[in-house]
Coordinates of N, CA and C and ligand atoms in Angstrom, one line a residue:
M963 N 99.8 5.1 35.6 CA 99.7 4.4 36.9 C 100.5 5.2 37.9
R964 N 99.9 5.4 39.1 CA 100.6 6.1 40.1 C 101.3 5.1 41.0
I965 N 102.4 5.6 41.6 CA 103.2 4.8 42.5 C 103.0 5.2 44.0
F966 N 102.6 4.3 44.8 CA 102.5 4.5 46.3 C 103.6 3.7 46.9
L967 N 104.0 4.1 48.1 CA 105.0 3.3 48.8 C 104.2 2.4 49.9
D968 N 104.6 1.1 50.0 CA 103.9 0.2 50.9 C 104.8 0.1 52.1
T969 N 104.7 1.0 53.0 CA 105.6 1.1 54.2 C 105.1 2.0 55.2
A970 N 105.6 1.9 56.4 CA 105.3 2.9 57.5 C 106.6 3.5 57.9
D971 N 107.7 3.2 57.2 CA 109.0 3.6 57.6 C 109.3 5.1 57.1
I972 N 109.4 6.0 58.0 CA 109.5 7.4 57.7 C 110.7 7.7 56.8
E973 N 111.8 7.1 57.1 CA 113.0 7.4 56.3 C 112.9 6.9 54.9
E974 N 112.2 5.8 54.7 CA 112.0 5.3 53.3 C 111.1 6.3 52.5
I975 N 110.1 6.7 53.2 CA 109.1 7.6 52.6 C 109.8 9.0 52.3
R976 N 110.6 9.5 53.2 CA 111.3 10.7 53.0 C 112.2 10.7 51.8
E977 N 112.9 9.5 51.6 CA 113.8 9.4 50.5 C 113.0 9.4 49.2
V978 N 112.0 8.5 49.1 CA 111.3 8.4 47.8 C 110.5 9.6 47.5
A979 N 110.0 10.3 48.5 CA 109.3 11.6 48.2 C 110.2 12.6 47.5
R980 N 111.5 12.5 47.8 CA 112.4 13.5 47.1 C 112.6 13.1 45.6
W981 N 112.3 11.9 45.2 CA 112.5 11.5 43.8 C 111.4 12.2 42.9
G982 N 110.3 12.6 43.5 CA 109.3 13.3 42.7 C 108.3 12.3 42.0
I983 N 108.3 11.0 42.5 CA 107.5 10.0 41.8 C 106.4 9.5 42.7
L984 N 106.3 10.0 43.9 CA 105.5 9.3 44.9 C 104.1 10.0 45.1
S985 N 103.0 9.2 44.9 CA 101.7 9.8 45.0 C 100.9 9.4 46.2
G986 N 101.4 8.5 47.1 CA 100.7 8.1 48.2 C 101.4 7.0 49.0
V987 N 100.8 6.6 50.1 CA 101.4 5.6 51.0 C 100.3 4.6 51.5
T988 N 100.7 3.3 51.6 CA 99.8 2.4 52.2 C 100.5 1.8 53.4
T989 N 99.7 1.7 54.5 CA 100.3 1.0 55.7 C 99.3 -0.1 56.1
N990 N 99.8 -1.0 57.0 CA 98.9 -2.0 57.5 C 99.5 -2.4 58.9
P991 N 98.8 -3.3 59.6 CA 99.3 -3.6 61.0 C 100.7 -4.2 61.0
T992 N 101.1 -5.0 60.0 CA 102.4 -5.6 59.9 C 103.4 -4.5 59.7
L993 N 103.2 -3.6 58.8 CA 104.1 -2.5 58.5 C 104.3 -1.6 59.7
M994 N 103.1 -1.4 60.4 CA 103.2 -0.5 61.7 C 104.1 -1.2 62.7
S995 N 104.0 -2.6 62.8 CA 104.7 -3.3 63.8 C 106.2 -3.2 63.6
R996 N 106.6 -2.8 62.4 CA 108.1 -2.6 62.1 C 108.6 -1.3 62.5
T997 N 107.7 -0.3 62.9 CA 108.1 1.0 63.3 C 108.3 0.9 64.9
S998 N 109.1 1.9 65.4 CA 109.2 1.9 66.9 C 109.1 3.3 67.4
G999 N 108.5 3.3 68.6 CA 108.6 4.6 69.4 C 107.5 5.6 69.1
M1000 N 106.8 5.4 68.0 CA 105.7 6.4 67.6 C 104.4 5.7 67.7
S1001 N 103.3 6.5 68.0 CA 102.0 6.0 68.0 C 101.5 5.9 66.5
H1002 N 100.4 5.2 66.3 CA 99.8 5.1 65.0 C 99.5 6.5 64.5
E1003 N 98.9 7.3 65.3 CA 98.6 8.7 64.9 C 99.8 9.5 64.5
D1004 N 100.9 9.4 65.3 CA 102.1 10.1 64.9 C 102.7 9.6 63.6
V1005 N 102.7 8.3 63.4 CA 103.2 7.8 62.1 C 102.5 8.3 60.9
I1006 N 101.1 8.3 61.0 CA 100.3 8.7 59.9 C 100.4 10.2 59.7
K1007 N 100.5 11.0 60.7 CA 100.6 12.4 60.6 C 102.0 12.8 60.0
H1008 N 103.0 12.1 60.4 CA 104.4 12.3 59.9 C 104.4 12.0 58.4
I1009 N 103.8 10.9 58.0 CA 103.7 10.6 56.6 C 103.0 11.7 55.8
A1010 N 101.9 12.2 56.4 CA 101.1 13.2 55.7 C 101.9 14.5 55.5
D1011 N 102.9 14.7 56.4 CA 103.8 15.9 56.2 C 104.7 15.7 55.0
L1012 N 105.0 14.4 54.7 CA 106.0 14.2 53.6 C 105.4 13.9 52.3
V1013 N 104.1 13.4 52.2 CA 103.5 13.0 51.0 C 102.2 13.7 50.8
D1014 N 102.0 14.4 49.7 CA 100.7 15.0 49.4 C 99.8 14.1 48.6
G1015 N 99.2 13.1 49.2 CA 98.4 12.1 48.5 C 97.8 11.2 49.5
P1016 N 96.9 10.2 49.0 CA 96.2 9.3 49.9 C 97.2 8.5 50.8
I1017 N 96.8 8.4 52.1 CA 97.6 7.6 53.0 C 96.6 6.6 53.7
S1018 N 96.8 5.3 53.4 CA 95.9 4.3 53.9 C 96.3 4.0 55.4
A1019 N 95.3 4.0 56.3 CA 95.5 3.6 57.7 C 94.5 2.4 57.9
E1020 N 95.0 1.3 58.4 CA 94.1 0.1 58.5 C 93.4 -0.1 59.8
T1021 N 92.1 -0.4 59.7 CA 91.3 -0.7 60.9 C 91.6 -2.2 61.3
I1022 N 91.3 -2.5 62.6 CA 91.5 -3.9 63.0 C 90.2 -4.6 63.4
S1023 N 89.1 -3.8 63.5 CA 87.8 -4.4 63.9 C 87.3 -5.3 62.9
L1024 N 86.5 -6.3 63.3 CA 85.9 -7.2 62.4 C 84.4 -6.9 62.2
D1025 N 83.9 -5.9 62.9 CA 82.5 -5.5 62.7 C 82.4 -4.1 62.2
A1026 N 81.3 -3.8 61.5 CA 81.2 -2.5 60.8 C 81.2 -1.3 61.8
D1027 N 80.6 -1.5 62.9 CA 80.5 -0.4 63.9 C 81.9 -0.1 64.4
G1028 N 82.7 -1.1 64.7 CA 84.1 -1.0 65.2 C 84.9 -0.3 64.1
M1029 N 84.8 -0.7 62.8 CA 85.5 -0.1 61.7 C 85.2 1.4 61.6
L1030 N 83.9 1.7 61.8 CA 83.4 3.1 61.7 C 84.1 3.9 62.8
D1031 N 84.1 3.3 64.1 CA 84.7 4.1 65.2 C 86.2 4.4 64.9
E1032 N 86.9 3.3 64.5 CA 88.3 3.5 64.3 C 88.6 4.5 63.1
G1033 N 87.8 4.3 62.0 CA 88.0 5.1 60.8 C 87.7 6.5 61.0
R1034 N 86.6 6.8 61.7 CA 86.3 8.2 62.0 C 87.4 8.9 62.8
R1035 N 88.0 8.2 63.7 CA 89.1 8.7 64.5 C 90.3 9.0 63.6
F1036 N 90.7 8.0 62.7 CA 91.8 8.1 61.8 C 91.6 9.3 60.8
A1037 N 90.4 9.4 60.4 CA 90.1 10.5 59.3 C 90.3 11.9 59.9
K1038 N 90.2 12.0 61.2 CA 90.4 13.3 61.8 C 91.9 13.7 61.8
W1039 N 92.8 12.7 61.6 CA 94.2 13.0 61.7 C 94.7 13.9 60.5
H1040 N 94.1 13.6 59.4 CA 94.5 14.4 58.2 C 93.5 14.2 57.0
P1041 N 93.3 15.2 56.2 CA 92.3 15.0 55.1 C 92.7 13.9 54.1
N1042 N 94.0 13.6 54.0 CA 94.4 12.6 53.0 C 94.3 11.2 53.5
V1043 N 93.9 11.0 54.8 CA 93.8 9.6 55.3 C 92.7 8.9 54.7
V1044 N 93.0 7.6 54.2 CA 92.0 6.7 53.6 C 91.9 5.5 54.5
I1045 N 90.7 5.1 54.8 CA 90.5 4.0 55.8 C 90.5 2.6 55.2
K1046 N 91.4 1.8 55.6 CA 91.5 0.4 55.1 C 90.6 -0.5 55.9
V1047 N 89.8 -1.3 55.2 CA 88.9 -2.3 55.8 C 89.1 -3.6 55.0
P1048 N 88.8 -4.7 55.6 CA 89.0 -6.0 54.9 C 87.9 -6.4 54.0
S1049 N 88.2 -7.3 53.0 CA 87.2 -7.7 52.0 C 86.2 -8.8 52.7
I1050 N 85.4 -8.3 53.5 CA 84.4 -9.2 54.2 C 83.1 -8.3 54.2
P1051 N 81.9 -9.0 54.4 CA 80.7 -8.3 54.4 C 80.6 -7.1 55.3
A1052 N 81.2 -7.2 56.5 CA 81.2 -6.1 57.4 C 82.1 -4.9 56.9
G1053 N 83.1 -5.3 56.1 CA 83.9 -4.3 55.4 C 83.1 -3.5 54.4
W1054 N 82.3 -4.2 53.6 CA 81.5 -3.5 52.6 C 80.4 -2.6 53.3
E1055 N 79.9 -3.1 54.4 CA 78.9 -2.3 55.1 C 79.6 -1.0 55.6
A1056 N 80.8 -1.2 56.1 CA 81.5 0.0 56.6 C 81.8 1.0 55.5
V1057 N 82.2 0.4 54.3 CA 82.5 1.3 53.2 C 81.3 2.1 52.8
S1058 N 80.1 1.5 52.8 CA 78.9 2.2 52.3 C 78.5 3.3 53.4
R1059 N 78.8 3.0 54.6 CA 78.5 4.0 55.7 C 79.5 5.1 55.7
F1060 N 80.8 4.8 55.5 CA 81.8 5.8 55.4 C 81.5 6.7 54.3
K1061 N 81.1 6.2 53.1 CA 80.9 7.0 51.9 C 79.8 8.1 52.2
K1062 N 78.8 7.7 53.0 CA 77.8 8.7 53.3 C 78.3 9.9 54.2
E1063 N 79.4 9.6 54.9 CA 80.1 10.6 55.7 C 81.2 11.3 55.0
G1064 N 81.4 10.9 53.7 CA 82.5 11.6 52.9 C 83.9 11.1 53.3
I1065 N 84.0 9.9 53.9 CA 85.3 9.3 54.3 C 85.7 8.3 53.2
R1066 N 86.9 8.4 52.7 CA 87.3 7.5 51.6 C 87.9 6.2 52.2
T1067 N 87.7 5.1 51.4 CA 88.1 3.8 51.9 C 88.9 3.0 50.9
N1068 N 89.8 2.1 51.4 CA 90.6 1.2 50.7 C 90.2 -0.2 51.1
V1069 N 89.6 -1.0 50.3 CA 89.2 -2.3 50.7 C 90.4 -3.3 50.4
T1070 N 90.9 -3.9 51.4 CA 92.2 -4.6 51.4 C 91.9 -6.1 51.5
L1071 N 93.0 -6.9 51.3 CA 92.9 -8.3 51.4 C 91.9 -8.9 50.3
C1072 N 92.0 -8.3 49.1 CA 91.1 -8.7 48.1 C 91.8 -9.9 47.3
F1073 N 91.1 -11.0 47.2 CA 91.7 -12.1 46.5 C 90.8 -12.7 45.4
S1074 N 89.6 -12.0 45.1 CA 88.7 -12.5 44.1 C 88.0 -11.3 43.4
A1075 N 87.6 -11.5 42.1 CA 87.0 -10.5 41.4 C 85.6 -10.2 42.0
N1076 N 84.9 -11.2 42.6 CA 83.7 -10.9 43.3 C 83.8 -10.0 44.4
Q1077 N 84.9 -10.2 45.2 CA 85.1 -9.3 46.3 C 85.3 -7.9 45.8
A1078 N 86.0 -7.7 44.7 CA 86.3 -6.4 44.1 C 85.0 -5.8 43.6
L1079 N 84.1 -6.6 43.0 CA 82.8 -6.1 42.5 C 82.0 -5.6 43.7
F1080 N 82.0 -6.3 44.8 CA 81.2 -5.9 45.9 C 81.7 -4.6 46.6
A1081 N 83.1 -4.5 46.6 CA 83.7 -3.3 47.2 C 83.3 -2.1 46.4
A1082 N 83.3 -2.2 45.1 CA 82.9 -1.1 44.2 C 81.5 -0.8 44.3
L1083 N 80.6 -1.8 44.4 CA 79.2 -1.5 44.6 C 78.9 -0.8 45.9
A1084 N 79.7 -1.1 46.9 CA 79.5 -0.5 48.3 C 80.0 1.0 48.2
G1085 N 80.9 1.3 47.3 CA 81.3 2.7 47.1 C 82.8 2.9 47.6
A1086 N 83.6 1.8 47.4 CA 85.0 2.0 47.8 C 85.7 3.0 46.9
Y1087 N 86.7 3.7 47.5 CA 87.5 4.6 46.8 C 88.6 3.8 46.1
I1088 N 89.2 2.8 46.8 CA 90.3 1.9 46.3 C 90.0 0.5 46.6
I1089 N 90.3 -0.4 45.6 CA 90.3 -1.9 45.9 C 91.8 -2.3 45.8
S1090 N 92.2 -3.2 46.8 CA 93.6 -3.7 46.8 C 93.7 -5.2 46.6
P1091 N 93.8 -5.6 45.3 CA 94.1 -7.0 45.1 C 95.5 -7.4 45.5
F1092 N 95.7 -8.5 46.2 CA 97.0 -8.8 46.7 C 97.6 -9.9 45.8
L1093 N 98.3 -9.4 44.7 CA 98.8 -10.3 43.7 C 99.9 -11.2 44.1
G1094 N 100.8 -10.7 44.9 CA 102.0 -11.6 45.3 C 101.5 -12.8 46.2
R1095 N 100.5 -12.5 47.1 CA 100.1 -13.6 47.9 C 99.3 -14.7 47.1
L1096 N 98.7 -14.3 46.0 CA 98.1 -15.3 45.1 C 99.1 -16.1 44.4
D1097 N 100.2 -15.4 43.9 CA 101.3 -16.1 43.2 C 101.9 -17.1 44.2
D1098 N 102.0 -16.7 45.5 CA 102.6 -17.6 46.5 C 101.9 -19.0 46.6
I1099 N 100.6 -19.0 46.2 CA 99.8 -20.3 46.3 C 99.5 -20.8 44.9
S1100 N 100.3 -20.4 43.9 CA 100.2 -20.9 42.6 C 99.0 -20.5 41.9
E1101 N 98.4 -19.3 42.3 CA 97.3 -18.7 41.5 C 97.9 -17.5 40.8
D1102 N 97.2 -17.0 39.7 CA 97.8 -15.9 38.9 C 97.3 -14.6 39.4
G1103 N 98.1 -14.0 40.3 CA 97.7 -12.7 40.9 C 97.5 -11.6 39.9
M1104 N 98.3 -11.5 38.8 CA 98.1 -10.5 37.8 C 96.8 -10.6 37.1
Q1105 N 96.4 -11.9 36.9 CA 95.1 -12.1 36.2 C 94.0 -11.5 37.0
L1106 N 94.1 -11.6 38.3 CA 93.0 -11.0 39.1 C 93.0 -9.5 38.9
V1107 N 94.2 -8.8 38.8 CA 94.2 -7.4 38.6 C 93.6 -7.1 37.2
R1108 N 93.9 -7.9 36.2 CA 93.3 -7.7 34.8 C 91.8 -7.8 34.9
D1109 N 91.3 -8.9 35.6 CA 89.9 -9.1 35.7 C 89.2 -7.9 36.3
I1110 N 89.7 -7.4 37.4 CA 89.1 -6.3 38.1 C 89.1 -5.1 37.2
V1111 N 90.2 -4.8 36.6 CA 90.3 -3.6 35.7 C 89.2 -3.7 34.6
D1112 N 89.1 -4.9 34.0 CA 88.0 -5.2 32.9 C 86.6 -4.9 33.5
I1113 N 86.3 -5.6 34.6 CA 85.0 -5.5 35.2 C 84.6 -4.0 35.5
Y1114 N 85.6 -3.3 36.1 CA 85.3 -1.9 36.4 C 85.1 -1.0 35.2
R1115 N 85.9 -1.3 34.1 CA 85.7 -0.6 32.9 C 84.4 -0.9 32.2
I1116 N 84.0 -2.2 32.1 CA 82.8 -2.6 31.4 C 81.6 -1.9 32.2
H1117 N 81.6 -1.9 33.5 CA 80.5 -1.4 34.2 C 80.7 0.1 34.7
E1118 N 81.7 0.7 34.2 CA 81.9 2.1 34.5 C 81.9 2.4 36.0
M1119 N 82.7 1.6 36.7 CA 82.8 1.7 38.2 C 84.0 2.6 38.5
E1120 N 83.9 3.5 39.4 CA 84.9 4.5 39.7 C 86.0 4.1 40.6
T1121 N 85.8 3.0 41.3 CA 86.8 2.5 42.3 C 88.2 2.3 41.7
L1122 N 89.2 2.9 42.3 CA 90.6 2.7 41.8 C 91.2 1.4 42.1
V1123 N 91.9 0.8 41.1 CA 92.5 -0.5 41.3 C 93.9 -0.3 41.7
L1124 N 94.2 -0.8 42.9 CA 95.6 -0.6 43.5 C 96.2 -2.0 43.6
A1125 N 97.3 -2.2 42.8 CA 98.0 -3.5 42.8 C 98.8 -3.6 44.1
A1126 N 98.5 -4.5 45.0 CA 99.2 -4.6 46.2 C 99.9 -6.0 46.3
S1127 N 100.7 -6.1 47.4 CA 101.5 -7.3 47.5 C 102.4 -7.5 46.3
I1128 N 103.1 -6.4 46.0 CA 104.1 -6.4 44.8 C 105.4 -7.0 45.4
R1129 N 106.0 -7.9 44.6 CA 107.1 -8.6 45.1 C 108.4 -8.3 44.4
H1130 N 108.3 -7.9 43.1 CA 109.5 -7.6 42.3 C 109.3 -6.6 41.2
P1131 N 110.3 -6.0 40.6 CA 110.1 -4.9 39.7 C 109.2 -5.3 38.5
L1132 N 109.2 -6.6 38.0 CA 108.4 -6.9 36.9 C 106.9 -6.8 37.2
H1133 N 106.6 -7.0 38.5 CA 105.2 -6.8 38.9 C 104.7 -5.4 38.6
I1134 N 105.6 -4.4 38.8 CA 105.2 -3.0 38.6 C 104.9 -2.8 37.1
I1135 N 105.7 -3.3 36.2 CA 105.5 -3.2 34.8 C 104.2 -3.9 34.4
E1136 N 104.0 -5.1 34.9 CA 102.8 -5.9 34.5 C 101.6 -5.2 35.1
A1137 N 101.6 -4.6 36.3 CA 100.4 -4.0 36.8 C 100.1 -2.7 36.0
A1138 N 101.1 -2.0 35.5 CA 100.9 -0.9 34.6 C 100.2 -1.3 33.3
K1139 N 100.7 -2.4 32.7 CA 100.2 -2.9 31.5 C 98.7 -3.5 31.7
A1140 N 98.5 -4.0 32.9 CA 97.1 -4.5 33.2 C 96.1 -3.4 33.3
G1141 N 96.6 -2.1 33.5 CA 95.7 -1.0 33.6 C 95.4 -0.7 35.1
A1142 N 96.2 -1.1 36.0 CA 96.0 -0.7 37.4 C 96.2 0.8 37.5
D1143 N 95.4 1.4 38.4 CA 95.5 2.9 38.6 C 96.7 3.2 39.5
I1144 N 97.0 2.3 40.4 CA 98.1 2.5 41.4 C 98.8 1.2 41.6
A1145 N 100.1 1.3 41.8 CA 100.8 0.1 42.4 C 101.4 0.6 43.7
T1146 N 101.2 -0.2 44.8 CA 101.9 0.1 46.0 C 103.1 -0.8 46.2
V1147 N 104.2 -0.2 46.4 CA 105.5 -0.9 46.2 C 106.3 -0.8 47.5
P1148 N 106.9 -2.0 48.0 CA 107.8 -1.9 49.1 C 109.1 -1.2 48.7
Y1149 N 109.7 -0.5 49.6 CA 110.9 0.3 49.3 C 112.0 -0.5 48.5
K1150 N 112.2 -1.8 49.0 CA 113.3 -2.6 48.4 C 113.0 -2.9 47.0
V1151 N 111.7 -3.1 46.6 CA 111.4 -3.4 45.2 C 111.5 -2.2 44.4
L1152 N 111.1 -1.0 44.9 CA 111.2 0.2 44.2 C 112.7 0.6 43.9
E1153 N 113.5 0.4 44.9 CA 114.9 0.6 44.8 C 115.5 -0.3 43.7
A1154 N 115.1 -1.6 43.7 CA 115.6 -2.5 42.7 C 115.2 -2.1 41.3
A1155 N 114.0 -1.5 41.3 CA 113.4 -1.1 40.0 C 114.1 0.1 39.4
T1156 N 114.9 0.9 40.3 CA 115.5 2.1 39.8 C 116.8 1.7 39.0
K1157 N 117.3 0.5 39.3 CA 118.7 0.2 38.8 C 118.7 -0.4 37.5
H1158 N 119.8 -0.1 36.7 CA 120.1 -0.8 35.5 C 121.6 -0.8 35.3
P1159 N 122.3 -1.9 35.1 CA 123.7 -2.0 35.0 C 124.2 -1.1 33.8
L1160 N 123.5 -1.0 32.8 CA 123.9 -0.2 31.6 C 123.9 1.3 31.9
T1161 N 123.0 1.7 32.8 CA 123.0 3.1 33.3 C 124.3 3.4 34.0
D1162 N 124.6 2.5 35.0 CA 125.8 2.7 35.8 C 127.1 2.7 35.0
K1163 N 127.1 1.7 34.0 CA 128.3 1.6 33.1 C 128.4 2.8 32.3
G1164 N 127.2 3.3 31.8 CA 127.2 4.5 30.9 C 127.7 5.8 31.7
I1165 N 127.3 5.9 32.9 CA 127.7 7.1 33.7 C 129.2 7.0 34.0
D1166 N 129.7 5.8 34.3 CA 131.1 5.6 34.6 C 131.9 6.0 33.3
S1167 N 131.5 5.5 32.1 CA 132.4 5.8 31.0 C 132.2 7.3 30.6
F1168 N 131.1 7.9 30.8 CA 130.9 9.4 30.5 C 131.9 10.2 31.4
L1169 N 131.9 9.8 32.7 CA 132.7 10.5 33.7 C 134.2 10.4 33.3
K1170 N 134.6 9.2 32.9 CA 136.0 9.0 32.5 C 136.4 9.8 31.3
D1171 N 135.5 9.8 30.3 CA 135.7 10.5 29.1 C 135.7 12.0 29.3
W1172 N 134.9 12.5 30.3 CA 134.9 13.9 30.6 C 136.2 14.3 31.2
E1173 N 136.8 13.4 32.1 CA 138.1 13.7 32.7 C 139.1 13.8 31.6
K1174 N 139.1 12.9 30.6 CA 140.0 12.9 29.5 C 139.9 14.2 28.8
F1175 N 138.7 14.7 28.5 CA 138.4 15.9 27.8 C 139.0 17.1 28.6
Q1176 N 138.7 17.1 29.9 CA 139.2 18.2 30.7 C 140.8 18.2 30.7
G1177 N 141.4 17.0 30.7 CA 142.9 16.9 30.7 C 143.4 17.5 29.4
S1178 N 142.7 17.2 28.3 CA 143.2 17.7 27.0 C 143.0 19.2 26.9
Q1179 N 142.1 19.8 27.6 CA 141.9 21.2 27.6 C 143.0 22.0 28.3
R1180 N 143.6 21.2 29.3 CA 144.7 21.9 30.1 C 146.1 21.8 29.4
Q1181 N 146.2 20.9 28.4 CA 147.5 20.8 27.6 C 147.6 22.0 26.6
P1182 N 148.8 22.6 26.4 CA 149.0 23.6 25.4 C 148.7 23.0 24.0
A1183 N 148.1 23.7 23.1 CA 147.8 23.1 21.8 C 149.1 22.8 21.1
A1184 N 149.2 21.7 20.4 CA 150.4 21.3 19.7 C 150.5 22.2 18.4
V1185 N 151.8 22.7 18.2 CA 152.0 23.6 17.1 C 152.2 22.7 15.8
A1186 N 151.5 23.0 14.9 CA 151.5 22.1 13.6 C 152.8 22.5 12.9
G1187 N 153.4 21.5 12.2 CA 154.5 21.6 11.2 C 155.8 22.0 11.8
Ligands
G3P192 O1 99.6 -3.3 51.5 C1 99.7 -4.6 51.9 C2 100.2 -5.6 50.9 O2 100.9 -4.9 49.9 C3 100.9 -6.7 51.5 O3 102.0 -7.2 50.9 O4 104.1 -8.6 50.7 O5 102.7 -8.6 52.8 O6 101.9 -9.7 50.7 P1 102.7 -8.6 51.3

């Protein structure tokens, strides 16, 4: 399973890109609204300089022609740009038209296996089930991820399953076990997932023991007898 960062924050992306684990980035209008001073184009181009992988840029039109206009413009910014459209009939229409033009799509706001099936039939590159938002309303978000993975495997569909709306580190593990191709993770969740108290405790005691060892090397050897 590949890890994407779910953010438009350049500093967060710069840091995680250094870790060597980052394969792509997803953005959306909410994440863009948290950036300041840069245009949509500048943010996406800046991300493309930092990460060599798919970068999702979201359209806001609700009709296929509008999505096509926006998406064609975004696709010119960088070859790694993937166009995000919502899970509605106009979105699937846009996906099928983008595909004919060789433009990759990420169908977002997916909350049902039927929506995922239709996105794959239309030719989506990525489907994004929002598992955290389903958990928020007492539905089982991870079960949706499992169902989509099963359906795509049974019917040999090539669309990649991207677990989105990840809320905590266990979601990453569960998405990997469910067979998701990608998990897109907010920086805070990814940072929390890096930590383990036993790792910190182990480093601390190794450093103290190394100091002891260095000290013993500086003492003259005791003369026996
Ligand atoms: O990529 C968008 C998706 O991950 C949204 O997450 O936390 O707003 O439900 P959230």
